[in-house]
Structure formats: C-alpha cells, structure tokens
C-alpha cells in the first residue's frame, strides 16, 4: 500500500485550510462532519465558505497565509491557485511533521482524503491512491446502495454495550463470537427494526448464557469456492468465509479467493497434487470434526461444488458420526464454469441432448468406467481430473465407437485470467496437449459442442 489507511481522532485535531474558493469549501464541508477545530485563512472568501464559516468550530481569517498559522495545527489542506504558495506551505508543514494535503497535487500530499460512506458511527473510507477517482465513485455508489442507512443503529447499539460485554467476557475470542452471534441473529435484526428495548433485553439474556458457558457449538460449513474466479462466489459463501475461525482448503481454491477469507482466520492446506495425495481423505474428515469439537467455526473450502467430485458426502458422514453440526453451500462446479468461460455449451439441440459428468482419475494406471455407455453420439462428456489419463480416455472412447475425429477440448485454469483452451480431436489431442504443456487443473470436454468454441468464446483468454 502506498497510503496507509488510518482514522484520526477529530476531537483533538485542529485543521488549517488555506484558501477559500469552491475547492476549499468542499474540504471545509467535509471537515465539518467531524468535531475538529478548523481555521480558514485566505484574502478572498467565496460565498460557500462564508456560509460554512458560521459554524462555531470555524475561525475565518481574511488575509494571506503567514508561517505562524501552522502553529498548533495537526492537519493542513492547501487549496490556493498559486503554485509557489502551495509549495511553500507544503515544505514548511512537512518540515514540522504536520500532515499536509495540497489539493489536486498528489506529489505534494502527505495524506489524501478518501471516498467516504458515512453511517456514523460506522464509517467506510476508500481510496484509489489518486489514480482512479471515477472508479472510486462508482464503488462508493455501489456500497451506498447495499448498506442500509439503519446500520448506524447497530453501531450505536454496539457502542452502548461494548464495555458491558468486555467486562463480562474476558477472552477476545469469546467477545468476537458473542458479537457475531448478536449482529447476525435476532438481536441485530430487532435493532435494525427499531425494537431497541427488546434487543437490549435479548442481549442481556444472551450475555448471561454466554458467561455461564452456554456458547454456540462449533460447526463446519462445506463451501463451494467455484472454479476459480472470485466473482463466481455466492454471497453466502463469502459471508461464511468472513466469519470462519479456521479455513481448510484444497489446491483448487485460487489465491484470489483465499484473499477474501477473514484475515485472522487460521488457514490449513490439505490439497492434493496430481498423483500425490499427501493427506489421506480420512485424515481430512477427522480434522474437520476435531476442529469443530474444539468450538471453532470451520469452513471447508472446496474448488467447484462440494457434492460434485468434492467428497463432501464422505466428510459429512464423518461429521455426523462425531455429532458435529454442518451446513453445505453449493458452488459453481468446474464443468459449468469451464464450459461457460470457454464458450462451449454443454447442451445444444443441434449437438447434444444430454451431458455426463465423470471422473478421469487413474487408479492402478486404468480408468474403470462404463465406456460403451459413455461413447455415444449427440452427447457431451465432461471428465474431471482426467489429464493424466487422457491417452486412456481417448483410446477407450475410440475403441467403443466414437469417431477418431470427435472434437475434444482441454480447459486449463478455467475462469481465471490465465485460462487456456486447447481444441483438437480424439486422435490428436494427446500430442497437442504435450506440445502445449497443459497442466492441472484441467477439465476435458468431449462432443461436437466443442466446435462452437471458436464462435461463442467471449472470455478472451489464451487459446491454443
């Protein structure tokens, strides 16, 4: 980060604004949202500044800037139309260790003012470092539309009971759990609906229960992370990732998605590389149960969907055996994501009236599938985990009746910025894949729908 985001205690801040035109008026209006003391100095004063200066926190000096105006100031905005004056004030303030902002001159800014969503006492501040102000306004508009104005009531409610909860619950972890349960549940909903008295009683009751040791049990959330693009996460998946104590994730979960996990959550990697299952599935199952029984909220983050070649069913059976509560959050499975981002419809009335998802995973150097049932026309086949077994897949499909010129596509790193799509036929795809050095994770699609890729491809990723 070029700019470190901090919030300054405005109650103990004395701000100097040099200049009194329209630009200075915007800074003055912003500072008047705080409790700071403000001094404005300028030889000429606009009507807007004159009106705002009627506020009791504002002192207006109608004269040119003098060096001693910086005395006892903690924050300075410079908004004059004289470059030499702006430079002088910047240099002088910087030499005194005073934060200074020369408006619309980023190199002369020791701090910048963020774009703000104000739901006091809840404040959201955003910055692009001065490089994309229009984009920042766009993001702010989006946030303004989704954050209810009444969220300020939750802030006030939390402030009112903060010390009481702190006295009652000594552990930081216990307090975090407690507040999350409060804000996510009926108490928070009653606050938002204006039922403050009922919410206060509920909080007192909940705090009593918590202090008595009647805390919520640990729980496991099996969350589908989708094929890789973080924009494909569900809202629910993101919410649970933000409240997890522990995240157990596999190799198919992208770094971009892991960035969305709560910062202080423990992250445990249990990934399986191609032909190298370093952690047995049974051990993963037991680990999830153990973590939950210790009182943690555990997110088991899986690439794709937990119930489509994700072994989610096996993990749940272990959780049930240990009496652990769980939830399942579906995700966009790899087949759907890869096909969509490659412009290959899995069904099309001119090409395929059905689709089969199957595993191409090798076991004892073979793939035990019902090849005669798979090798049929007007049908799409999707193979998960089939890159190592690609020669066997092609050989068996041809041997069981598919023509050797049947189209096939390999989709590497589906939905990600480095996605590659390699098209060929059953007879030549093995050599093409070797030449292109295709790597896992790669999904395989077989069928005449693959011929639509060149026409329908919209993602613009790398093609082969």
Tab-separated table of C-alpha atoms in Angstrom:
chain	number	residue	atom	x	y	z
A	1	UNK	CA	0.000	0.000	0.000
A	2	UNK	CA	1.335	3.410	-0.951
A	3	UNK	CA	-1.070	5.099	1.501
A	4	UNK	CA	-1.688	3.583	4.911
A	5	UNK	CA	-5.348	3.965	5.935
A	6	UNK	CA	-5.884	5.389	9.423
A	7	UNK	CA	-8.674	7.236	11.221
A	8	UNK	CA	-7.613	10.376	13.099
A	9	UNK	CA	-9.256	11.424	16.369
A	10	UNK	CA	-11.010	14.571	15.156
A	11	UNK	CA	-11.874	15.648	18.705
A	12	UNK	CA	-8.209	16.508	19.258
A	13	UNK	CA	-7.493	17.832	15.758
A	14	UNK	CA	-7.026	21.454	14.712
A	15	UNK	CA	-7.231	21.706	10.939
A	16	UNK	CA	-5.937	24.595	8.833
A	17	UNK	CA	-7.438	25.262	5.398
A	18	UNK	CA	-5.502	27.720	3.238
A	19	UNK	CA	-7.748	29.104	0.533
A	20	UNK	CA	-11.455	29.867	0.484
A	21	UNK	CA	-12.714	29.089	-3.017
A	22	UNK	CA	-15.032	26.302	-4.137
A	23	UNK	CA	-12.383	23.604	-3.676
A	24	UNK	CA	-11.664	24.794	-0.141
A	25	UNK	CA	-15.397	24.847	0.526
A	26	UNK	CA	-15.613	21.118	-0.240
A	27	UNK	CA	-12.823	20.353	2.229
A	28	UNK	CA	-14.420	22.593	4.864
A	29	UNK	CA	-17.778	20.905	4.403
A	30	UNK	CA	-16.099	17.513	4.823
A	31	UNK	CA	-14.250	18.544	7.989
A	32	UNK	CA	-17.469	19.957	9.477
A	33	UNK	CA	-18.805	16.397	9.607
A	34	UNK	CA	-16.270	15.923	12.415
A	35	UNK	CA	-15.734	17.614	15.784
A	36	UNK	CA	-12.385	19.141	14.723
A	37	UNK	CA	-11.493	22.787	15.215
A	38	UNK	CA	-10.974	24.460	11.832
A	39	UNK	CA	-9.157	27.635	10.819
A	40	UNK	CA	-9.596	29.026	7.295
A	41	UNK	CA	-7.177	31.645	6.053
A	42	UNK	CA	-7.494	33.449	2.683
A	43	UNK	CA	-7.509	37.036	1.403
A	44	UNK	CA	-10.691	36.368	-0.583
A	45	UNK	CA	-13.626	34.236	0.601
A	46	UNK	CA	-16.313	32.611	-1.533
A	47	UNK	CA	-19.985	32.731	-0.581
A	48	UNK	CA	-19.932	28.986	0.144
A	49	UNK	CA	-17.067	29.313	2.626
A	50	UNK	CA	-18.647	32.390	4.206
A	51	UNK	CA	-21.805	30.421	4.871
A	52	UNK	CA	-19.982	27.380	6.250
A	53	UNK	CA	-17.773	29.608	8.445
A	54	UNK	CA	-20.815	30.476	10.562
A	55	UNK	CA	-20.312	27.138	12.313
A	56	UNK	CA	-18.921	27.620	15.861
A	57	UNK	CA	-15.979	25.270	15.140
A	58	UNK	CA	-14.681	27.506	12.328
A	59	UNK	CA	-12.371	30.515	12.621
A	60	UNK	CA	-12.109	32.624	9.431
A	61	UNK	CA	-9.058	34.822	8.837
A	62	UNK	CA	-9.435	37.101	5.786
A	63	UNK	CA	-5.779	37.673	4.990
A	64	UNK	CA	-2.870	35.949	3.291
A	65	UNK	CA	-1.211	32.901	4.840
A	66	UNK	CA	1.513	33.538	7.430
A	67	UNK	CA	4.033	30.940	8.540
A	68	UNK	CA	2.896	31.038	12.161
A	69	UNK	CA	-0.608	29.946	11.011
A	70	UNK	CA	0.784	26.403	11.245
A	71	UNK	CA	1.325	26.682	14.981
A	72	UNK	CA	-0.597	24.018	16.929
A	73	UNK	CA	-2.158	22.596	13.733
A	74	UNK	CA	-2.281	18.849	13.142
A	75	UNK	CA	-3.779	18.768	9.651
A	76	UNK	CA	-3.460	21.163	6.702
A	77	UNK	CA	-5.357	21.487	3.436
A	78	UNK	CA	-3.856	23.843	0.862
A	79	UNK	CA	-6.279	24.973	-1.845
A	80	UNK	CA	-4.914	28.123	-3.438
A	81	UNK	CA	-4.364	28.857	-7.138
A	82	UNK	CA	-0.749	29.952	-6.512
A	83	UNK	CA	1.746	27.077	-7.053
A	84	UNK	CA	4.555	28.860	-5.230
A	85	UNK	CA	2.353	29.374	-2.145
A	86	UNK	CA	1.224	25.731	-2.235
A	87	UNK	CA	4.819	24.520	-2.451
A	88	UNK	CA	5.963	26.800	0.394
A	89	UNK	CA	3.207	25.683	2.764
A	90	UNK	CA	3.824	22.034	1.873
A	91	UNK	CA	7.560	22.317	2.580
A	92	UNK	CA	7.018	24.190	5.830
A	93	UNK	CA	4.345	21.790	7.120
A	94	UNK	CA	6.415	18.772	6.146
A	95	UNK	CA	9.447	20.134	7.999
A	96	UNK	CA	7.299	20.476	11.137
A	97	UNK	CA	5.883	16.942	10.847
A	98	UNK	CA	2.360	18.221	10.099
A	99	UNK	CA	0.176	16.195	7.747
A	100	UNK	CA	-0.448	18.291	4.636
A	101	UNK	CA	-2.633	17.872	1.565
A	102	UNK	CA	-2.188	20.163	-1.429
A	103	UNK	CA	-5.466	19.653	-3.247
A	104	UNK	CA	-5.227	18.103	-6.732
A	105	UNK	CA	-1.441	17.805	-6.441
A	106	UNK	CA	-0.724	14.246	-5.355
A	107	UNK	CA	3.093	14.601	-5.135
A	108	UNK	CA	2.561	17.333	-2.513
A	109	UNK	CA	0.159	15.244	-0.409
A	110	UNK	CA	1.384	13.557	2.752
A	111	UNK	CA	-2.168	12.290	3.186
A	112	UNK	CA	-5.157	12.013	0.884
A	113	UNK	CA	-8.850	12.209	1.685
A	114	UNK	CA	-10.735	9.012	0.946
A	115	UNK	CA	-14.132	8.500	-0.571
A	116	UNK	CA	-16.479	8.055	2.376
A	117	UNK	CA	-19.662	6.130	3.080
A	118	UNK	CA	-20.970	7.765	6.232
A	119	UNK	CA	-23.221	5.732	8.507
A	120	UNK	CA	-21.854	7.252	11.702
A	121	UNK	CA	-20.587	5.791	13.923
A	122	UNK	CA	-19.853	3.345	11.095
A	123	UNK	CA	-17.534	4.957	8.556
A	124	UNK	CA	-16.265	3.261	5.394
A	125	UNK	CA	-13.331	5.013	3.739
A	126	UNK	CA	-11.912	4.024	0.343
A	127	UNK	CA	-9.003	5.221	-1.729
A	128	UNK	CA	-7.505	4.570	-5.144
A	129	UNK	CA	-4.334	6.446	-4.240
A	130	UNK	CA	-5.442	9.218	-6.549
A	131	UNK	CA	-5.178	7.083	-9.698
A	132	UNK	CA	-8.836	6.212	-10.389
A	133	UNK	CA	-11.265	8.695	-8.772
A	134	UNK	CA	-14.118	7.860	-11.173
A	135	UNK	CA	-13.838	4.151	-10.399
A	136	UNK	CA	-13.801	5.011	-6.706
A	137	UNK	CA	-17.026	6.999	-7.025
A	138	UNK	CA	-18.570	4.032	-8.827
A	139	UNK	CA	-17.617	1.674	-5.995
A	140	UNK	CA	-18.923	4.123	-3.432
A	141	UNK	CA	-22.273	4.298	-5.219
A	142	UNK	CA	-22.489	0.511	-5.133
A	143	UNK	CA	-21.762	0.455	-1.399
A	144	UNK	CA	-24.242	3.239	-0.689
A	145	UNK	CA	-26.944	1.171	-2.383
A	146	UNK	CA	-26.326	-2.061	-0.450
A	147	UNK	CA	-25.519	-0.778	3.038
A	148	UNK	CA	-28.752	0.135	4.822
A	149	UNK	CA	-28.898	3.573	6.367
A	150	UNK	CA	-30.051	1.996	9.632
A	151	UNK	CA	-26.734	0.174	10.019
A	152	UNK	CA	-25.821	3.208	12.139
A	153	UNK	CA	-28.240	1.852	14.753
A	154	UNK	CA	-26.133	-1.299	15.033
A	155	UNK	CA	-23.073	0.856	15.535
A	156	UNK	CA	-24.729	2.852	18.312
A	157	UNK	CA	-26.064	-0.329	19.923
A	158	UNK	CA	-22.610	-1.950	19.866
A	159	UNK	CA	-21.042	1.178	21.382
A	160	UNK	CA	-23.620	1.257	24.179
A	161	UNK	CA	-22.913	-2.316	25.293
A	162	UNK	CA	-19.237	-2.601	24.376
A	163	UNK	CA	-17.870	-2.086	27.899
A	164	UNK	CA	-20.507	-4.303	29.489
A	165	UNK	CA	-19.630	-7.175	27.166
A	166	UNK	CA	-15.921	-6.530	27.696
A	167	UNK	CA	-16.358	-6.787	31.466
A	168	UNK	CA	-18.460	-9.923	31.170
A	169	UNK	CA	-16.278	-11.792	28.677
A	170	UNK	CA	-12.538	-11.589	29.300
A	171	UNK	CA	-11.432	-13.509	26.208
A	172	UNK	CA	-11.094	-11.555	22.951
A	173	UNK	CA	-12.196	-14.655	21.051
A	174	UNK	CA	-15.289	-15.056	23.233
A	175	UNK	CA	-16.217	-11.416	22.691
A	176	UNK	CA	-15.844	-11.749	18.929
A	177	UNK	CA	-18.009	-14.874	18.877
A	178	UNK	CA	-20.602	-13.184	21.049
A	179	UNK	CA	-20.842	-10.038	18.930
A	180	UNK	CA	-21.046	-12.029	15.712
A	181	UNK	CA	-23.937	-14.042	17.115
A	182	UNK	CA	-25.621	-10.806	18.242
A	183	UNK	CA	-25.214	-8.945	14.979
A	184	UNK	CA	-26.055	-11.919	12.742
A	185	UNK	CA	-29.127	-13.013	14.684
A	186	UNK	CA	-32.458	-11.821	16.060
A	187	UNK	CA	-30.874	-9.178	18.290
A	188	UNK	CA	-29.293	-7.375	15.364
A	189	UNK	CA	-32.495	-7.678	13.370
A	190	UNK	CA	-34.507	-6.106	16.194
A	191	UNK	CA	-32.037	-3.223	16.386
A	192	UNK	CA	-32.456	-2.562	12.670
A	193	UNK	CA	-36.234	-2.681	13.046
A	194	UNK	CA	-36.157	-0.114	15.841
A	195	UNK	CA	-37.059	-2.575	18.633
A	196	UNK	CA	-34.264	-1.316	20.894
A	197	UNK	CA	-35.794	-2.286	24.243
A	198	UNK	CA	-36.404	-5.866	23.139
A	199	UNK	CA	-32.898	-6.081	21.639
A	200	UNK	CA	-31.326	-4.848	24.895
A	201	UNK	CA	-33.168	-7.468	26.932
A	202	UNK	CA	-32.148	-10.176	24.477
A	203	UNK	CA	-28.529	-9.082	24.683
A	204	UNK	CA	-28.570	-9.189	28.487
A	205	UNK	CA	-30.044	-12.694	28.389
A	206	UNK	CA	-27.534	-13.842	25.763
A	207	UNK	CA	-24.615	-12.430	27.748
A	208	UNK	CA	-25.776	-14.258	30.879
A	209	UNK	CA	-25.928	-17.535	28.929
A	210	UNK	CA	-22.507	-16.917	27.406
A	211	UNK	CA	-20.911	-16.188	30.776
A	212	UNK	CA	-22.411	-19.429	32.090
A	213	UNK	CA	-20.574	-21.327	29.383
A	214	UNK	CA	-23.574	-21.941	27.146
A	215	UNK	CA	-21.787	-20.926	23.978
A	216	UNK	CA	-22.681	-21.938	20.439
A	217	UNK	CA	-21.117	-25.224	19.419
A	218	UNK	CA	-18.526	-25.480	16.712
A	219	UNK	CA	-19.832	-26.042	13.217
A	220	UNK	CA	-18.497	-26.989	9.790
A	221	UNK	CA	-19.523	-25.217	6.602
A	222	UNK	CA	-18.763	-27.099	3.387
A	223	UNK	CA	-18.402	-24.234	0.956
A	224	UNK	CA	-18.075	-24.497	-2.801
A	225	UNK	CA	-15.494	-21.948	-3.963
A	226	UNK	CA	-16.356	-22.355	-7.629
A	227	UNK	CA	-13.857	-22.888	-10.454
A	228	UNK	CA	-11.520	-20.006	-9.582
A	229	UNK	CA	-12.942	-16.596	-10.451
A	230	UNK	CA	-13.820	-14.943	-7.096
A	231	UNK	CA	-16.744	-13.128	-8.740
A	232	UNK	CA	-18.462	-16.518	-9.010
A	233	UNK	CA	-18.643	-16.998	-5.225
A	234	UNK	CA	-22.115	-16.916	-3.710
A	235	UNK	CA	-22.975	-14.193	-1.196
A	236	UNK	CA	-23.440	-16.860	1.458
A	237	UNK	CA	-20.039	-18.386	0.774
A	238	UNK	CA	-18.373	-15.003	1.163
A	239	UNK	CA	-20.249	-14.264	4.404
A	240	UNK	CA	-19.189	-17.579	5.973
A	241	UNK	CA	-15.580	-17.136	4.814
A	242	UNK	CA	-15.574	-13.809	6.646
A	243	UNK	CA	-16.742	-15.311	9.952
A	244	UNK	CA	-14.711	-18.535	9.981
A	245	UNK	CA	-12.162	-19.266	12.707
A	246	UNK	CA	-10.439	-21.930	10.624
A	247	UNK	CA	-10.425	-22.458	6.864
A	248	UNK	CA	-9.446	-25.857	5.499
A	249	UNK	CA	-8.807	-25.514	1.780
A	250	UNK	CA	-7.580	-27.548	-1.162
A	251	UNK	CA	-5.319	-26.983	-4.161
A	252	UNK	CA	-8.138	-25.887	-6.467
A	253	UNK	CA	-9.015	-22.826	-4.383
A	254	UNK	CA	-7.453	-19.810	-6.090
A	255	UNK	CA	-5.265	-17.255	-4.292
A	256	UNK	CA	-7.771	-14.528	-5.173
A	257	UNK	CA	-10.485	-16.405	-3.290
A	258	UNK	CA	-8.230	-17.030	-0.279
A	259	UNK	CA	-7.674	-13.270	-0.106
A	260	UNK	CA	-11.365	-12.928	0.798
A	261	UNK	CA	-11.047	-15.097	3.924
A	262	UNK	CA	-11.039	-13.255	7.239
A	263	UNK	CA	-7.519	-12.015	7.880
A	264	UNK	CA	-7.029	-13.578	11.309
A	265	UNK	CA	-8.557	-16.953	10.453
A	266	UNK	CA	-6.259	-19.960	10.673
A	267	UNK	CA	-5.714	-21.450	7.207
A	268	UNK	CA	-4.924	-25.144	6.824
A	269	UNK	CA	-3.888	-26.505	3.434
A	270	UNK	CA	-4.948	-30.076	2.677
A	271	UNK	CA	-4.516	-30.014	-1.096
A	272	UNK	CA	-3.851	-32.998	-3.264
A	273	UNK	CA	-1.488	-32.569	-6.175
A	274	UNK	CA	-1.705	-34.779	-9.265
A	275	UNK	CA	-0.754	-38.349	-8.316
A	276	UNK	CA	0.393	-37.139	-4.881
A	277	UNK	CA	-2.280	-37.340	-2.198
A	278	UNK	CA	-0.178	-36.053	0.691
A	279	UNK	CA	-3.078	-36.015	3.162
A	280	UNK	CA	-5.438	-39.017	3.108
A	281	UNK	CA	-9.121	-38.129	2.807
A	282	UNK	CA	-9.889	-39.975	6.044
A	283	UNK	CA	-7.475	-37.692	7.896
A	284	UNK	CA	-9.150	-34.614	6.415
A	285	UNK	CA	-12.535	-35.889	7.570
A	286	UNK	CA	-11.265	-36.377	11.118
A	287	UNK	CA	-9.518	-32.991	11.116
A	288	UNK	CA	-12.785	-31.198	10.332
A	289	UNK	CA	-14.559	-32.971	13.181
A	290	UNK	CA	-11.710	-32.277	15.613
A	291	UNK	CA	-11.607	-28.561	14.818
A	292	UNK	CA	-15.374	-28.197	15.233
A	293	UNK	CA	-15.435	-30.121	18.510
A	294	UNK	CA	-12.879	-27.615	19.818
A	295	UNK	CA	-15.537	-24.929	19.347
A	296	UNK	CA	-14.356	-23.482	16.030
A	297	UNK	CA	-16.427	-22.333	13.116
A	298	UNK	CA	-14.766	-24.259	10.310
A	299	UNK	CA	-15.087	-23.506	6.606
A	300	UNK	CA	-14.119	-26.433	4.409
A	301	UNK	CA	-13.380	-24.535	1.209
A	302	UNK	CA	-13.503	-26.691	-1.910
A	303	UNK	CA	-12.902	-25.873	-5.540
A	304	UNK	CA	-16.094	-26.203	-7.554
A	305	UNK	CA	-19.041	-27.737	-5.710
A	306	UNK	CA	-18.703	-29.881	-2.546
A	307	UNK	CA	-21.071	-32.537	-3.873
A	308	UNK	CA	-19.653	-32.948	-7.387
A	309	UNK	CA	-16.395	-34.928	-7.144
A	310	UNK	CA	-15.636	-32.950	-3.993
A	311	UNK	CA	-16.031	-35.803	-1.479
A	312	UNK	CA	-18.366	-33.633	0.527
A	313	UNK	CA	-20.598	-36.596	1.273
A	314	UNK	CA	-17.733	-38.524	2.856
A	315	UNK	CA	-16.795	-35.585	5.049
A	316	UNK	CA	-20.367	-35.098	6.204
A	317	UNK	CA	-20.697	-38.762	7.166
A	318	UNK	CA	-17.717	-38.337	9.491
A	319	UNK	CA	-19.183	-35.136	10.973
A	320	UNK	CA	-22.472	-36.909	11.668
A	321	UNK	CA	-20.630	-39.759	13.369
A	322	UNK	CA	-18.983	-37.232	15.707
A	323	UNK	CA	-22.194	-35.271	16.332
A	324	UNK	CA	-20.920	-32.121	14.597
A	325	UNK	CA	-23.375	-29.661	13.073
A	326	UNK	CA	-22.775	-28.718	9.447
A	327	UNK	CA	-24.103	-26.742	6.518
A	328	UNK	CA	-23.481	-27.126	2.800
A	329	UNK	CA	-23.065	-24.141	0.498
A	330	UNK	CA	-23.144	-25.133	-3.177
A	331	UNK	CA	-20.731	-23.622	-5.639
A	332	UNK	CA	-20.466	-23.390	-9.404
A	333	UNK	CA	-18.996	-26.712	-10.428
A	334	UNK	CA	-15.917	-26.807	-12.650
A	335	UNK	CA	-17.827	-28.220	-15.626
A	336	UNK	CA	-20.309	-25.365	-15.674
A	337	UNK	CA	-17.714	-22.671	-15.070
A	338	UNK	CA	-15.176	-24.019	-17.559
A	339	UNK	CA	-17.728	-24.582	-20.302
A	340	UNK	CA	-19.275	-21.144	-19.863
A	341	UNK	CA	-15.945	-19.298	-19.869
A	342	UNK	CA	-14.745	-21.312	-22.883
A	343	UNK	CA	-17.889	-20.667	-24.909
A	344	UNK	CA	-18.784	-24.365	-25.074
A	345	UNK	CA	-22.453	-25.046	-24.215
A	346	UNK	CA	-22.740	-28.422	-22.540
A	347	UNK	CA	-26.065	-28.998	-24.277
A	348	UNK	CA	-27.305	-27.685	-27.635
A	349	UNK	CA	-30.227	-29.040	-29.626
A	350	UNK	CA	-28.079	-29.365	-32.755
A	351	UNK	CA	-25.285	-31.181	-30.944
A	352	UNK	CA	-26.103	-32.749	-27.571
A	353	UNK	CA	-29.314	-33.546	-25.747
A	354	UNK	CA	-27.603	-34.868	-22.639
A	355	UNK	CA	-24.405	-34.429	-20.673
A	356	UNK	CA	-22.444	-36.728	-18.370
A	357	UNK	CA	-20.020	-35.659	-15.661
A	358	UNK	CA	-17.499	-38.348	-14.828
A	359	UNK	CA	-14.059	-38.752	-13.302
A	360	UNK	CA	-10.968	-39.446	-15.331
A	361	UNK	CA	-8.926	-40.186	-12.239
A	362	UNK	CA	-6.446	-43.010	-12.650
A	363	UNK	CA	-6.469	-45.984	-10.306
A	364	UNK	CA	-3.810	-48.654	-10.849
A	365	UNK	CA	-2.997	-46.979	-14.198
A	366	UNK	CA	-6.512	-47.551	-15.514
A	367	UNK	CA	-9.883	-45.801	-15.559
A	368	UNK	CA	-12.730	-48.137	-14.658
A	369	UNK	CA	-15.774	-46.635	-16.416
A	370	UNK	CA	-18.710	-47.925	-18.456
A	371	UNK	CA	-17.096	-46.931	-21.752
A	372	UNK	CA	-19.865	-48.308	-24.048
A	373	UNK	CA	-22.430	-46.145	-22.200
A	374	UNK	CA	-20.226	-43.059	-22.477
A	375	UNK	CA	-19.251	-43.452	-26.146
A	376	UNK	CA	-22.457	-42.288	-27.805
A	377	UNK	CA	-23.390	-39.568	-30.258
A	378	UNK	CA	-25.451	-36.422	-29.554
A	379	UNK	CA	-23.986	-36.390	-26.088
A	380	UNK	CA	-21.430	-34.323	-24.164
A	381	UNK	CA	-18.858	-35.873	-21.857
A	382	UNK	CA	-17.072	-33.930	-19.136
A	383	UNK	CA	-14.080	-35.534	-17.431
A	384	UNK	CA	-12.833	-34.206	-14.108
A	385	UNK	CA	-9.235	-34.960	-13.059
A	386	UNK	CA	-8.533	-36.625	-16.408
A	387	UNK	CA	-5.355	-35.001	-17.692
A	388	UNK	CA	-3.020	-37.816	-16.610
A	389	UNK	CA	-5.417	-40.393	-18.032
A	390	UNK	CA	-6.018	-38.504	-21.297
A	391	UNK	CA	-4.411	-41.206	-23.510
A	392	UNK	CA	-6.630	-43.867	-21.925
A	393	UNK	CA	-9.765	-41.703	-22.277
A	394	UNK	CA	-9.149	-41.118	-25.989
A	395	UNK	CA	-8.221	-44.754	-26.666
A	396	UNK	CA	-11.278	-46.171	-24.900
A	397	UNK	CA	-13.767	-43.754	-26.472
A	398	UNK	CA	-12.498	-44.581	-29.966
A	399	UNK	CA	-12.452	-48.314	-29.181
A	400	UNK	CA	-16.074	-48.138	-28.031
A	401	UNK	CA	-17.466	-46.413	-31.093
A	402	UNK	CA	-16.710	-42.677	-31.141
A	403	UNK	CA	-15.021	-41.466	-34.345
A	404	UNK	CA	-11.366	-40.543	-34.022
A	405	UNK	CA	-12.183	-37.037	-35.322
A	406	UNK	CA	-14.638	-36.382	-32.451
A	407	UNK	CA	-13.910	-32.854	-31.113
A	408	UNK	CA	-12.356	-32.566	-27.668
A	409	UNK	CA	-11.289	-29.533	-25.606
A	410	UNK	CA	-8.944	-29.172	-22.650
A	411	UNK	CA	-9.623	-26.160	-20.405
A	412	UNK	CA	-6.734	-25.254	-18.110
A	413	UNK	CA	-7.253	-22.905	-15.125
A	414	UNK	CA	-10.877	-22.366	-16.047
A	415	UNK	CA	-12.427	-18.921	-15.345
A	416	UNK	CA	-9.071	-17.452	-14.271
A	417	UNK	CA	-7.030	-14.787	-16.025
A	418	UNK	CA	-4.569	-17.444	-17.236
A	419	UNK	CA	-7.249	-19.755	-18.656
A	420	UNK	CA	-6.197	-21.699	-21.760
A	421	UNK	CA	-8.437	-23.666	-24.115
A	422	UNK	CA	-6.877	-26.331	-26.326
A	423	UNK	CA	-9.095	-27.862	-29.014
A	424	UNK	CA	-8.434	-30.971	-31.079
A	425	UNK	CA	-9.779	-34.430	-31.813
A	426	UNK	CA	-9.616	-37.745	-30.023
A	427	UNK	CA	-6.839	-38.791	-32.384
A	428	UNK	CA	-4.504	-35.828	-31.921
A	429	UNK	CA	-5.292	-34.169	-28.571
A	430	UNK	CA	-2.675	-36.149	-26.615
A	431	UNK	CA	0.152	-34.844	-28.799
A	432	UNK	CA	-1.315	-31.325	-28.837
A	433	UNK	CA	-1.531	-31.323	-25.030
A	434	UNK	CA	2.091	-32.436	-24.710
A	435	UNK	CA	3.280	-29.748	-27.128
A	436	UNK	CA	1.255	-27.068	-25.307
A	437	UNK	CA	2.442	-28.335	-21.899
A	438	UNK	CA	-1.091	-28.308	-20.479
A	439	UNK	CA	-1.056	-28.528	-16.678
A	440	UNK	CA	-3.647	-29.287	-13.969
A	441	UNK	CA	-6.221	-28.188	-13.074
A	442	UNK	CA	-7.634	-29.053	-16.485
A	443	UNK	CA	-11.162	-30.084	-17.435
A	444	UNK	CA	-11.896	-32.235	-20.511
A	445	UNK	CA	-14.987	-31.803	-22.703
A	446	UNK	CA	-15.784	-34.303	-25.467
A	447	UNK	CA	-18.519	-33.811	-28.055
A	448	UNK	CA	-19.461	-31.802	-31.131
A	449	UNK	CA	-20.406	-28.874	-28.842
A	450	UNK	CA	-16.651	-28.183	-28.769
A	451	UNK	CA	-16.919	-26.898	-32.375
A	452	UNK	CA	-18.942	-23.935	-31.039
A	453	UNK	CA	-15.973	-22.678	-29.029
A	454	UNK	CA	-14.477	-20.556	-31.823
A	455	UNK	CA	-17.823	-18.850	-32.406
A	456	UNK	CA	-19.085	-18.434	-28.844
A	457	UNK	CA	-15.857	-17.781	-26.954
A	458	UNK	CA	-16.379	-14.491	-25.104
A	459	UNK	CA	-13.865	-14.609	-22.270
A	460	UNK	CA	-10.880	-13.647	-24.408
A	461	UNK	CA	-8.437	-15.855	-22.537
A	462	UNK	CA	-5.442	-17.578	-24.096
A	463	UNK	CA	-6.386	-20.003	-26.867
A	464	UNK	CA	-4.440	-22.819	-28.478
